[in-house]
Coordinates of C-alpha atoms and ligand atoms in Angstrom, one line a residue:
M33 CA -41.2 27.4 -13.2
T34 CA -41.6 27.1 -9.5
M35 CA -41.2 23.4 -9.7
V36 CA -37.9 23.8 -11.6
R37 CA -36.6 26.2 -9.0
I38 CA -37.4 23.9 -6.2
A39 CA -35.7 21.0 -8.0
L40 CA -32.7 23.1 -8.6
A41 CA -32.5 24.3 -5.0
A42 CA -32.8 20.7 -3.9
L43 CA -30.0 19.7 -6.2
L44 CA -27.7 22.5 -5.0
L45 CA -28.5 21.5 -1.4
T46 CA -27.6 17.9 -2.1
T47 CA -24.4 18.8 -3.8
S48 CA -23.2 21.0 -1.1
T49 CA -24.2 18.6 1.7
T50 CA -22.3 15.9 0.0
A51 CA -19.2 18.0 -0.4
L52 CA -19.5 19.2 3.2
A53 CA -19.3 15.6 4.4
D54 CA -16.4 14.6 2.2
T55 CA -12.9 14.1 3.6
L56 CA -9.5 14.8 2.0
V57 CA -6.4 13.1 3.3
D58 CA -3.4 14.6 1.6
N59 CA 0.3 15.0 2.0
V60 CA 0.8 11.3 1.7
R61 CA 3.2 9.2 -0.2
G62 CA 0.6 6.9 -1.7
A63 CA 0.9 3.7 -3.6
T64 CA -1.7 1.3 -4.8
I65 CA -2.0 -1.4 -7.4
G66 CA -3.7 0.3 -10.4
A67 CA -6.4 -1.2 -12.7
N68 CA -3.6 -2.4 -15.0
G69 CA -1.9 -4.4 -12.3
Q70 CA 1.0 -1.9 -12.1
V71 CA 1.9 0.4 -9.2
E72 CA 0.2 3.8 -9.1
Q73 CA 1.7 6.6 -7.0
F74 CA -0.5 9.3 -5.5
T75 CA -0.5 12.1 -3.0
G76 CA -4.0 12.3 -1.6
L77 CA -7.4 10.6 -1.3
L78 CA -10.9 12.2 -1.3
F79 CA -13.8 10.1 0.0
D80 CA -17.4 10.8 0.8
A81 CA -19.5 10.3 3.9
T82 CA -20.4 6.8 3.0
G83 CA -16.7 5.8 2.8
M84 CA -16.5 5.6 -1.0
I85 CA -13.5 7.0 -2.8
K86 CA -14.3 10.0 -5.0
R87 CA -10.9 10.9 -6.3
V88 CA -7.3 9.8 -6.1
I89 CA -5.1 12.9 -6.2
H90 CA -1.8 12.6 -8.1
A91 CA 1.2 14.9 -8.0
G92 CA 0.5 17.8 -10.3
D93 CA -3.3 17.5 -10.1
K94 CA -5.4 20.5 -9.3
K95 CA -6.0 20.4 -5.5
P96 CA -9.6 19.9 -4.3
R97 CA -11.0 23.1 -2.9
P98 CA -11.9 23.3 0.8
R99 CA -15.7 23.6 1.5
K100 CA -16.4 23.4 -2.2
E101 CA -15.1 19.8 -2.6
Y102 CA -14.5 18.7 1.0
Q103 CA -15.3 19.6 4.5
Y104 CA -12.8 17.5 6.6
H105 CA -9.1 17.6 6.0
I106 CA -6.5 15.3 7.4
D107 CA -2.8 16.0 6.9
G108 CA -1.0 12.7 6.2
K109 CA 2.3 14.3 7.4
G110 CA 4.3 12.6 4.6
R111 CA 3.4 9.2 5.8
V112 CA 3.0 6.2 3.3
M113 CA -0.6 5.4 2.4
L114 CA -1.4 1.9 1.1
P115 CA -4.6 0.0 0.5
G116 CA -5.7 -1.9 3.6
M117 CA -3.9 -5.3 3.7
I118 CA -6.0 -8.3 2.9
D119 CA -5.3 -11.6 4.6
A120 CA -6.4 -14.2 2.1
H121 CA -6.2 -17.2 4.5
A122 CA -6.8 -16.9 8.3
H123 CA -9.0 -18.5 10.9
V124 CA -10.7 -15.4 12.4
M125 CA -12.4 -16.9 15.5
G126 CA -9.4 -19.1 16.1
M127 CA -7.3 -16.0 16.3
G128 CA -9.6 -14.4 18.9
F129 CA -9.9 -17.6 21.0
A130 CA -6.1 -18.2 20.9
A131 CA -5.5 -14.6 22.1
L132 CA -7.9 -15.0 25.0
S133 CA -6.9 -18.4 26.3
L134 CA -4.4 -19.1 29.0
D135 CA -1.0 -19.6 27.4
L136 CA 1.6 -21.5 29.6
S137 CA 4.2 -22.0 26.9
E138 CA 6.6 -19.4 28.4
T139 CA 6.6 -20.9 31.9
T140 CA 9.8 -22.5 33.2
S141 CA 8.6 -23.9 36.5
L142 CA 5.5 -25.4 38.0
A143 CA 5.4 -22.6 40.6
Q144 CA 5.4 -20.0 37.9
A145 CA 2.7 -21.8 36.0
L146 CA 0.5 -22.1 39.1
T147 CA 0.9 -18.4 39.7
L148 CA -0.2 -17.6 36.1
I149 CA -3.1 -20.0 36.3
G150 CA -4.3 -18.5 39.6
K151 CA -4.0 -15.0 38.2
F152 CA -5.9 -15.9 35.0
A153 CA -8.7 -17.6 37.0
A154 CA -9.0 -14.5 39.2
E155 CA -9.1 -12.2 36.1
H156 CA -11.9 -14.2 34.5
P157 CA -14.4 -14.9 37.2
D158 CA -17.2 -15.2 34.7
R159 CA -15.7 -18.2 32.8
P160 CA -17.4 -21.5 33.8
W161 CA -14.2 -23.4 32.9
I162 CA -10.6 -22.3 32.8
V163 CA -9.1 -23.6 29.6
G164 CA -5.5 -23.2 28.3
R165 CA -2.5 -24.9 26.8
G166 CA 1.2 -24.9 26.4
W167 CA 2.6 -26.5 29.6
N168 CA 5.7 -28.8 29.4
Q169 CA 6.8 -30.6 32.6
E170 CA 10.2 -31.2 30.9
L171 CA 10.9 -27.5 30.8
W172 CA 9.8 -27.3 34.4
K173 CA 12.4 -30.0 35.3
L174 CA 9.7 -31.6 37.3
G175 CA 10.6 -35.3 36.7
R176 CA 6.8 -36.2 36.8
F177 CA 3.5 -34.9 35.6
P178 CA 1.8 -32.1 37.6
T179 CA -1.3 -33.1 39.7
A180 CA -4.9 -32.1 40.1
A181 CA -4.3 -31.2 43.8
E182 CA -1.6 -28.7 42.7
L183 CA -4.2 -27.0 40.4
D184 CA -6.9 -27.2 43.1
A185 CA -4.8 -25.0 45.4
V186 CA -4.9 -22.1 42.9
T187 CA -8.3 -22.5 41.2
G188 CA -10.7 -23.7 43.8
G189 CA -13.9 -25.4 42.8
R190 CA -14.0 -24.2 39.1
P191 CA -13.0 -26.9 36.5
V192 CA -9.7 -26.4 34.8
W193 CA -8.4 -28.2 31.6
L194 CA -5.0 -27.4 30.3
E195 CA -3.5 -29.1 27.3
R196 CA 0.2 -29.9 27.1
V197 CA 2.3 -28.0 24.6
D198 CA 2.1 -30.9 22.0
G199 CA -1.6 -31.5 22.5
H200 CA -0.9 -35.1 23.6
A201 CA -1.8 -34.8 27.3
G202 CA -4.2 -32.7 29.4
W203 CA -4.1 -31.6 33.0
A204 CA -7.3 -31.4 34.9
N205 CA -8.1 -30.2 38.4
S206 CA -10.5 -32.2 40.8
A207 CA -13.5 -30.2 39.7
A208 CA -12.9 -31.1 36.0
L209 CA -12.3 -34.8 36.9
K210 CA -15.5 -34.8 38.9
A211 CA -17.5 -33.0 36.1
A212 CA -16.2 -35.7 33.7
G213 CA -16.9 -38.5 36.1
V214 CA -13.3 -39.8 36.0
T215 CA -12.7 -41.9 39.1
A216 CA -10.5 -44.7 40.3
A217 CA -12.9 -47.1 38.5
T218 CA -12.6 -45.3 35.1
K219 CA -10.6 -47.2 32.5
A220 CA -8.7 -45.4 29.7
S221 CA -9.8 -46.1 26.2
A222 CA -7.4 -47.8 23.8
G223 CA -4.5 -45.5 22.9
G224 CA -4.8 -43.5 26.1
S225 CA -3.8 -43.6 29.7
I226 CA -4.8 -42.1 33.0
E227 CA -2.1 -41.0 35.5
R228 CA -3.0 -42.4 38.9
L229 CA -2.1 -41.9 42.5
A230 CA -1.0 -44.8 44.7
D231 CA -4.6 -45.5 45.7
G232 CA -5.6 -45.7 42.0
A233 CA -7.5 -42.4 42.0
P234 CA -6.9 -40.2 38.9
A235 CA -3.9 -37.9 39.5
G236 CA -4.9 -35.2 37.1
V237 CA -3.1 -35.8 33.8
L238 CA -4.8 -37.8 31.0
V239 CA -2.8 -38.9 28.0
D240 CA -3.8 -39.2 24.3
A241 CA -7.1 -41.0 23.8
A242 CA -8.0 -40.6 27.5
M243 CA -8.0 -36.8 27.0
D244 CA -11.4 -36.9 25.6
L245 CA -12.9 -38.0 28.9
V246 CA -12.4 -34.4 30.2
G247 CA -11.9 -32.6 26.9
A248 CA -15.4 -33.5 25.6
K249 CA -16.9 -32.0 28.8
V250 CA -15.5 -28.5 28.2
P251 CA -18.6 -26.4 27.4
A252 CA -18.8 -24.9 23.9
P253 CA -18.1 -21.2 24.0
R254 CA -21.2 -19.1 24.7
A255 CA -22.4 -16.5 22.2
E256 CA -21.0 -13.7 24.4
D257 CA -17.6 -15.5 24.5
R258 CA -17.6 -15.7 20.7
D259 CA -18.4 -12.0 20.5
I260 CA -15.4 -11.1 22.7
A261 CA -13.2 -13.4 20.7
F262 CA -14.3 -11.8 17.4
A263 CA -13.8 -8.3 18.8
T264 CA -10.3 -9.4 19.9
A265 CA -9.5 -10.8 16.5
Q266 CA -10.5 -7.5 14.8
Q267 CA -8.2 -5.6 17.0
I268 CA -5.3 -7.9 16.2
L269 CA -5.9 -7.4 12.5
F270 CA -6.3 -3.6 12.7
K271 CA -3.1 -3.2 14.6
R272 CA -1.3 -4.9 11.8
G273 CA -3.1 -2.9 9.1
V274 CA -5.3 -5.7 7.9
T275 CA -8.8 -4.5 6.8
A276 CA -10.2 -7.6 5.1
V277 CA -9.8 -11.3 5.7
A278 CA -10.8 -14.6 4.1
D279 CA -12.1 -16.8 6.9
M280 CA -11.1 -20.3 6.0
G281 CA -13.5 -22.7 7.6
S282 CA -16.4 -20.7 9.0
S283 CA -19.0 -22.6 11.1
I284 CA -22.6 -21.6 11.5
E285 CA -21.7 -20.3 15.0
D286 CA -18.9 -18.2 13.5
W287 CA -21.3 -16.8 10.9
Q288 CA -23.8 -16.0 13.5
T289 CA -21.1 -14.1 15.5
Y290 CA -20.3 -12.0 12.4
R291 CA -24.0 -11.4 11.9
R292 CA -24.5 -10.3 15.5
A293 CA -21.5 -7.9 15.1
G294 CA -23.0 -6.5 11.9
D295 CA -26.4 -6.0 13.4
A296 CA -24.9 -4.3 16.4
N297 CA -22.6 -2.1 14.3
R298 CA -19.5 -3.8 15.7
L299 CA -18.5 -5.4 12.4
Y300 CA -15.6 -3.3 11.0
V301 CA -13.3 -5.8 9.3
R302 CA -14.4 -7.2 5.9
V303 CA -14.9 -11.0 6.2
M304 CA -15.0 -13.2 3.1
A305 CA -16.2 -16.4 4.6
Y306 CA -15.6 -20.0 3.4
A307 CA -17.7 -22.5 5.2
S308 CA -16.1 -25.4 6.9
G309 CA -17.4 -28.2 4.6
V310 CA -20.5 -28.5 2.5
D311 CA -22.9 -29.1 5.4
Q312 CA -21.9 -25.8 7.1
M313 CA -22.0 -24.2 3.6
S314 CA -25.7 -25.2 3.1
L315 CA -26.6 -24.3 6.7
I316 CA -25.1 -20.8 6.3
G317 CA -25.8 -20.0 2.6
G318 CA -28.9 -22.1 1.8
P319 CA -29.3 -22.1 -1.9
G320 CA -26.1 -20.1 -2.7
P321 CA -23.5 -17.6 -1.6
S322 CA -24.9 -14.8 0.5
P323 CA -25.1 -11.2 -0.8
W324 CA -22.5 -8.7 0.4
L325 CA -23.9 -7.6 3.7
Y326 CA -23.3 -4.5 6.0
Q327 CA -21.7 -2.3 3.3
D328 CA -19.4 -5.0 1.9
R329 CA -18.3 -6.2 5.3
L330 CA -19.5 -9.8 5.1
R331 CA -20.2 -12.4 2.5
L332 CA -20.3 -16.1 2.4
N333 CA -18.3 -16.8 -0.7
G334 CA -18.0 -20.5 -0.7
V335 CA -16.6 -23.6 1.0
K336 CA -13.3 -24.8 2.3
L337 CA -12.4 -28.5 1.7
Y338 CA -9.4 -30.5 2.8
L339 CA -7.6 -32.9 0.5
D340 CA -4.5 -33.6 2.6
G341 CA -2.7 -32.6 5.8
A342 CA 0.5 -30.8 6.7
L343 CA 4.1 -31.4 5.8
G344 CA 5.4 -31.3 9.4
S345 CA 3.3 -34.2 10.5
R346 CA 3.8 -36.0 7.1
G347 CA 0.1 -35.7 6.3
A348 CA 0.8 -33.8 3.1
W349 CA 0.2 -36.1 0.1
L350 CA 3.3 -36.4 -2.0
K351 CA 4.0 -38.0 -5.4
A352 CA 7.1 -39.8 -4.0
P353 CA 7.9 -41.0 -0.5
Y354 CA 9.1 -38.6 2.3
A355 CA 12.9 -38.3 2.3
D356 CA 12.9 -38.8 6.0
A357 CA 10.2 -41.6 6.1
P358 CA 10.6 -43.7 3.0
T359 CA 7.6 -45.9 3.8
T360 CA 5.1 -43.1 3.4
R361 CA 4.1 -40.4 1.0
G362 CA 1.2 -39.1 3.1
L363 CA -2.5 -39.7 2.6
P364 CA -5.4 -38.0 0.9
Q365 CA -8.3 -37.3 3.2
L366 CA -10.7 -37.8 0.3
N367 CA -10.6 -40.1 -2.7
Q368 CA -10.9 -38.7 -6.2
T369 CA -14.6 -39.4 -6.4
Q370 CA -15.4 -37.8 -3.0
L371 CA -13.3 -34.7 -3.9
G372 CA -15.1 -34.4 -7.2
N373 CA -18.5 -34.8 -5.6
L374 CA -18.0 -32.2 -2.9
M375 CA -16.5 -29.7 -5.4
S376 CA -19.5 -30.4 -7.7
R377 CA -22.0 -30.0 -4.9
A378 CA -20.7 -26.5 -4.1
A379 CA -20.1 -25.4 -7.7
M380 CA -23.6 -26.3 -8.9
D381 CA -25.1 -23.8 -6.4
G382 CA -22.6 -21.2 -7.4
F383 CA -20.4 -21.4 -4.3
Q384 CA -16.7 -20.7 -4.7
V385 CA -14.5 -23.7 -3.9
A386 CA -11.2 -23.5 -1.9
V387 CA -9.3 -26.7 -1.4
H388 CA -6.5 -27.2 1.1
A389 CA -3.6 -29.0 -0.8
I390 CA -0.1 -29.0 0.4
G391 CA 1.8 -32.0 -1.2
D392 CA 2.6 -32.2 -4.9
E393 CA 0.2 -35.2 -5.4
A394 CA -2.6 -33.3 -3.6
N395 CA -2.0 -30.2 -5.8
A396 CA -1.9 -32.2 -9.0
T397 CA -5.1 -34.0 -8.0
V398 CA -7.0 -30.7 -7.3
I399 CA -5.8 -29.2 -10.5
G400 CA -7.0 -32.3 -12.3
A401 CA -10.4 -32.1 -10.6
I402 CA -10.8 -28.4 -11.5
T403 CA -9.9 -29.2 -15.1
D404 CA -12.5 -31.9 -15.2
L405 CA -15.2 -29.8 -13.5
A406 CA -14.6 -26.8 -15.7
D407 CA -16.4 -28.4 -18.6
T408 CA -19.6 -28.6 -16.5
Y409 CA -19.3 -25.5 -14.3
K410 CA -18.4 -22.8 -16.8
G411 CA -17.9 -19.1 -16.2
D412 CA -16.0 -17.2 -13.6
R413 CA -15.5 -19.8 -10.8
R414 CA -12.2 -18.7 -9.3
W415 CA -11.3 -22.1 -7.9
R416 CA -8.8 -21.7 -5.1
I417 CA -6.0 -23.9 -3.8
E418 CA -5.2 -23.2 -0.2
H419 CA -1.4 -23.3 0.7
A420 CA -0.3 -24.8 -2.7
Q421 CA 3.0 -25.5 -1.0
I422 CA 4.7 -28.2 -2.9
I423 CA 4.1 -28.3 -6.7
D424 CA 5.8 -30.5 -9.2
P425 CA 7.4 -28.1 -11.7
K426 CA 5.9 -30.2 -14.5
D427 CA 2.4 -29.1 -13.2
Y428 CA 3.0 -25.3 -13.3
A429 CA 1.5 -24.9 -16.8
K430 CA -1.5 -27.1 -15.9
F431 CA -2.0 -25.1 -12.7
A432 CA -2.1 -21.9 -14.8
R433 CA -4.4 -23.4 -17.4
S434 CA -6.9 -24.5 -14.8
G435 CA -7.3 -20.9 -13.8
A436 CA -6.9 -21.8 -10.1
I437 CA -5.8 -19.1 -7.7
A438 CA -2.8 -20.0 -5.5
S439 CA -3.7 -18.9 -2.0
M440 CA -0.3 -19.0 -0.3
Q441 CA 1.3 -17.9 3.0
P442 CA 4.8 -16.6 2.5
I443 CA 5.7 -16.9 6.2
H444 CA 5.2 -20.7 6.1
Q445 CA 8.3 -20.8 3.8
T446 CA 10.5 -19.2 6.4
S447 CA 9.1 -21.1 9.3
D448 CA 9.1 -24.4 7.5
R449 CA 12.4 -24.2 5.7
V450 CA 14.5 -26.6 7.8
M451 CA 11.6 -29.1 8.2
A452 CA 10.8 -28.9 4.5
E453 CA 14.4 -29.8 3.6
A454 CA 14.2 -32.9 5.9
R455 CA 10.8 -34.0 4.5
L456 CA 11.5 -33.4 0.8
G457 CA 15.2 -34.0 0.4
P458 CA 17.2 -31.8 -2.1
D459 CA 15.5 -32.8 -5.3
R460 CA 12.0 -31.5 -4.6
L461 CA 13.0 -28.1 -3.2
A462 CA 12.7 -26.4 -6.5
G463 CA 8.9 -26.9 -6.3
A464 CA 8.6 -25.8 -2.7
Y465 CA 6.7 -22.6 -2.0
P466 CA 7.2 -21.7 -5.7
W467 CA 5.7 -18.1 -5.8
K468 CA 7.7 -16.7 -8.7
S469 CA 7.4 -19.9 -10.8
L470 CA 3.6 -19.9 -10.4
K471 CA 3.3 -16.2 -11.0
S472 CA 5.5 -16.5 -14.2
A473 CA 3.4 -19.4 -15.4
G474 CA 0.3 -17.1 -15.2
V475 CA -1.2 -18.1 -11.9
R476 CA -2.8 -15.4 -9.7
L477 CA -1.4 -15.3 -6.2
A478 CA -3.3 -14.4 -3.0
F479 CA -1.3 -14.1 0.1
G480 CA -2.3 -14.6 3.8
S481 CA -1.0 -15.7 7.1
D482 CA -2.9 -18.8 8.3
A483 CA -3.3 -17.1 11.7
P484 CA -3.4 -18.2 14.4
V485 CA -0.9 -20.8 13.2
E486 CA 1.3 -17.9 12.3
L487 CA 1.0 -14.2 13.3
A488 CA -1.5 -12.2 11.3
D489 CA 1.4 -10.0 10.1
P490 CA 1.3 -9.0 6.4
W491 CA 4.6 -7.0 6.8
A492 CA 6.5 -10.2 7.9
G493 CA 4.8 -11.9 4.9
L494 CA 5.8 -9.2 2.5
A495 CA 9.4 -9.3 3.8
A496 CA 9.5 -13.1 3.3
A497 CA 8.0 -12.8 -0.1
I498 CA 10.7 -10.4 -1.4
S499 CA 13.6 -12.0 0.4
R500 CA 12.9 -15.8 1.1
Q501 CA 14.6 -15.0 4.5
G502 CA 13.3 -15.2 8.0
P503 CA 13.6 -12.6 10.7
D504 CA 17.1 -13.9 11.4
D505 CA 18.0 -12.9 7.8
Q506 CA 18.7 -16.6 7.1
P507 CA 19.8 -18.1 4.9
A508 CA 22.2 -15.7 3.3
G509 CA 20.9 -14.7 -0.1
G510 CA 17.5 -16.3 0.5
W511 CA 16.2 -19.9 0.3
Q512 CA 15.6 -21.0 -3.3
P513 CA 16.1 -17.2 -4.1
Q514 CA 14.8 -17.7 -7.6
E515 CA 11.3 -17.7 -6.1
R516 CA 11.5 -14.2 -4.6
L517 CA 8.9 -11.8 -5.8
A518 CA 9.2 -8.2 -6.8
A519 CA 7.9 -5.9 -4.1
F520 CA 4.9 -4.8 -6.2
E521 CA 4.0 -8.4 -7.0
A522 CA 4.0 -9.2 -3.3
L523 CA 1.9 -6.1 -2.5
A524 CA -0.6 -7.1 -5.2
A525 CA -1.0 -10.5 -3.6
Y526 CA -1.8 -8.9 -0.3
T527 CA -4.2 -6.3 -1.8
A528 CA -5.7 -6.3 -5.3
D529 CA -5.3 -10.0 -6.0
A530 CA -6.4 -11.1 -2.6
A531 CA -9.6 -9.1 -3.2
Y532 CA -10.0 -10.7 -6.6
A533 CA -9.6 -14.2 -5.0
G534 CA -12.7 -13.3 -2.9
F535 CA -14.8 -11.8 -5.7
A536 CA -14.2 -8.3 -4.1
E537 CA -12.1 -6.6 -6.7
T538 CA -14.8 -4.0 -7.5
R539 CA -15.3 -3.1 -3.8
F540 CA -11.9 -3.0 -2.1
G541 CA -8.2 -4.0 -2.5
R542 CA -7.2 -1.0 -4.5
L543 CA -7.5 2.8 -4.0
A544 CA -9.6 4.1 -6.9
P545 CA -12.8 6.0 -7.5
G546 CA -15.9 4.0 -6.6
M547 CA -14.0 1.7 -4.2
R548 CA -14.3 1.6 -0.4
A549 CA -11.8 3.9 1.4
D550 CA -9.9 1.1 3.2
F551 CA -6.3 2.2 3.8
V552 CA -3.4 2.3 6.1
L553 CA -0.9 5.0 7.0
V554 CA 2.6 3.4 7.7
D555 CA 6.2 4.6 8.1
V556 CA 7.8 2.4 5.4
D557 CA 7.2 2.2 1.6
P558 CA 7.4 -1.6 1.0
L559 CA 8.0 -0.9 -2.7
T560 CA 11.5 0.6 -2.0
A561 CA 12.4 -0.5 1.5
T562 CA 14.8 -3.4 2.5
P563 CA 13.2 -6.6 3.7
A564 CA 14.2 -5.8 7.3
Q565 CA 12.6 -2.4 7.1
V566 CA 9.4 -3.9 5.6
R567 CA 9.3 -6.5 8.4
A568 CA 9.6 -3.6 11.0
T569 CA 6.8 -1.5 9.4
K570 CA 4.8 0.5 12.0
V571 CA 1.2 1.0 11.2
S572 CA 0.1 4.3 12.5
E573 CA -3.5 4.3 11.3
T574 CA -6.0 1.8 9.9
W575 CA -9.1 3.0 8.1
I576 CA -12.1 1.0 6.8
G577 CA -14.8 2.4 4.7
G578 CA -13.7 6.0 5.4
G579 CA -13.7 5.4 9.2
R580 CA -10.6 5.1 11.4
V581 CA -10.6 1.8 13.2
W582 CA -7.2 2.0 14.8
S583 CA -4.4 4.4 15.5
V584 CA -1.1 4.0 17.2
E585 CA -1.9 6.9 19.6
D586 CA -5.2 5.6 21.0
G587 CA -5.3 2.0 20.0
T588 CA -8.8 1.1 18.9
T589 CA -11.0 3.9 17.6
A590 CA -13.5 1.5 16.1
G591 CA -17.0 2.7 17.0
K592 CA -15.8 6.2 17.8
S593 CA -15.1 7.2 14.2
A594 CA -17.5 9.3 12.1
N595 CA -18.4 6.3 9.9
Ligands
LIG635 ZN1 -5.5 -22.6 7.6

């Protein structure tokens, strides 16, 4: 009898403690993709102290009772609540480093650039090298390359290395030239040149293949630099309402950075990692994908492979020659056997395979490889094709049958439109960025940004997905407008289906009981707003696992929240 009483008392205590730590957010206009793939509207969310959703409250439901069912109450003030956005293709550390490095792309004179460089050097006294990019002596109307001596005047004895806007030249100061051992006696390697003063001494700028002389001497970032870059990347994501991200091409150093953050309680964003090639995959994962770590905030899912390059540089592998370069149709970076072997090596250990394919020949080849491998590697594999930009309409059905997920970046369509027309000519545009066609054929779409190539902005992506127009509202009516998606389809590709693409659909991506409370409060309902309104969406709060990581009032709150 006594035992029973004690047990009962303990049970009551547990129950009330749990309820006391629960949080209700109500008075929201909520929308999530439901279990059936359709939109589900709701008015409130109840989650527990561990950040798990207990109830989704719908209009007309009985309201949870204060103190009985929850302790903390947050008034959503009529704002729109959505699941946290998932970026299905980004380069997380690249985002952080890009944000932290010196950017000269806006400078219009050498004097202005030198001021900026001097200021940056002064603001970062701890950095052993000053590294940056983006200068263009044409924009400066200089009529010559800048010199090492000019840099010396603002940076002193610390080495400086600044890449030109196109990446085809680098500008060093004397300390950098000295560190690299570049002197009057140094000869440029084939395919490169060294700018020289009248006496033959290096002037400061190294072109193409000669850039490596200094570039190779720039020290790799230190662990503490990586930590700062990762913290910066998280802030960039939270500000835009992104709560989870697929990191496409993680190195062991990237992985160690995420682990350090996790161990130190500084890992807030959910990272689904895809190792940069099979060697990094084995190094990070060993015999197979990692478990979900740090309350579903980190997992090594698989590997990222490259089959071809990009359309802009004519590296994308096409079935027929480029319209504006009839002698080439691009080049694969792997032959069929190599591709099959690498995919096989990952799949046999249960790693998920994500292959970069942009041209129609590259996409057809990956679909063929998946179809072949599916006989051997059965079960739920979720093969992914990254970008899937140009697809021969004849291959849509094969794409769908292969079960591959199309991991696409809507903003590439609006950025690339004019270039794509030049590269492809009019006859292939029907298969360019074919979101709706793939969706209708039965392919699952996962949307992302490819940041830092593009801004990590899911709202710009959603706007592009429903309009096929850029921020300038061009072209009128949308480019290849038959490929526009319905708003709920685009939202699914940025939430529920992006989670599915990373084997995370039982953990996050939707707002439902048993899932992590990852959500955003915004000022616009993307399901009913115009594309321009969606693009201008303001995120007022970002929450991950029931903890607020960002708010418009105080910026970051990560680390200060209850959870
Ligand atoms: Zn990428």
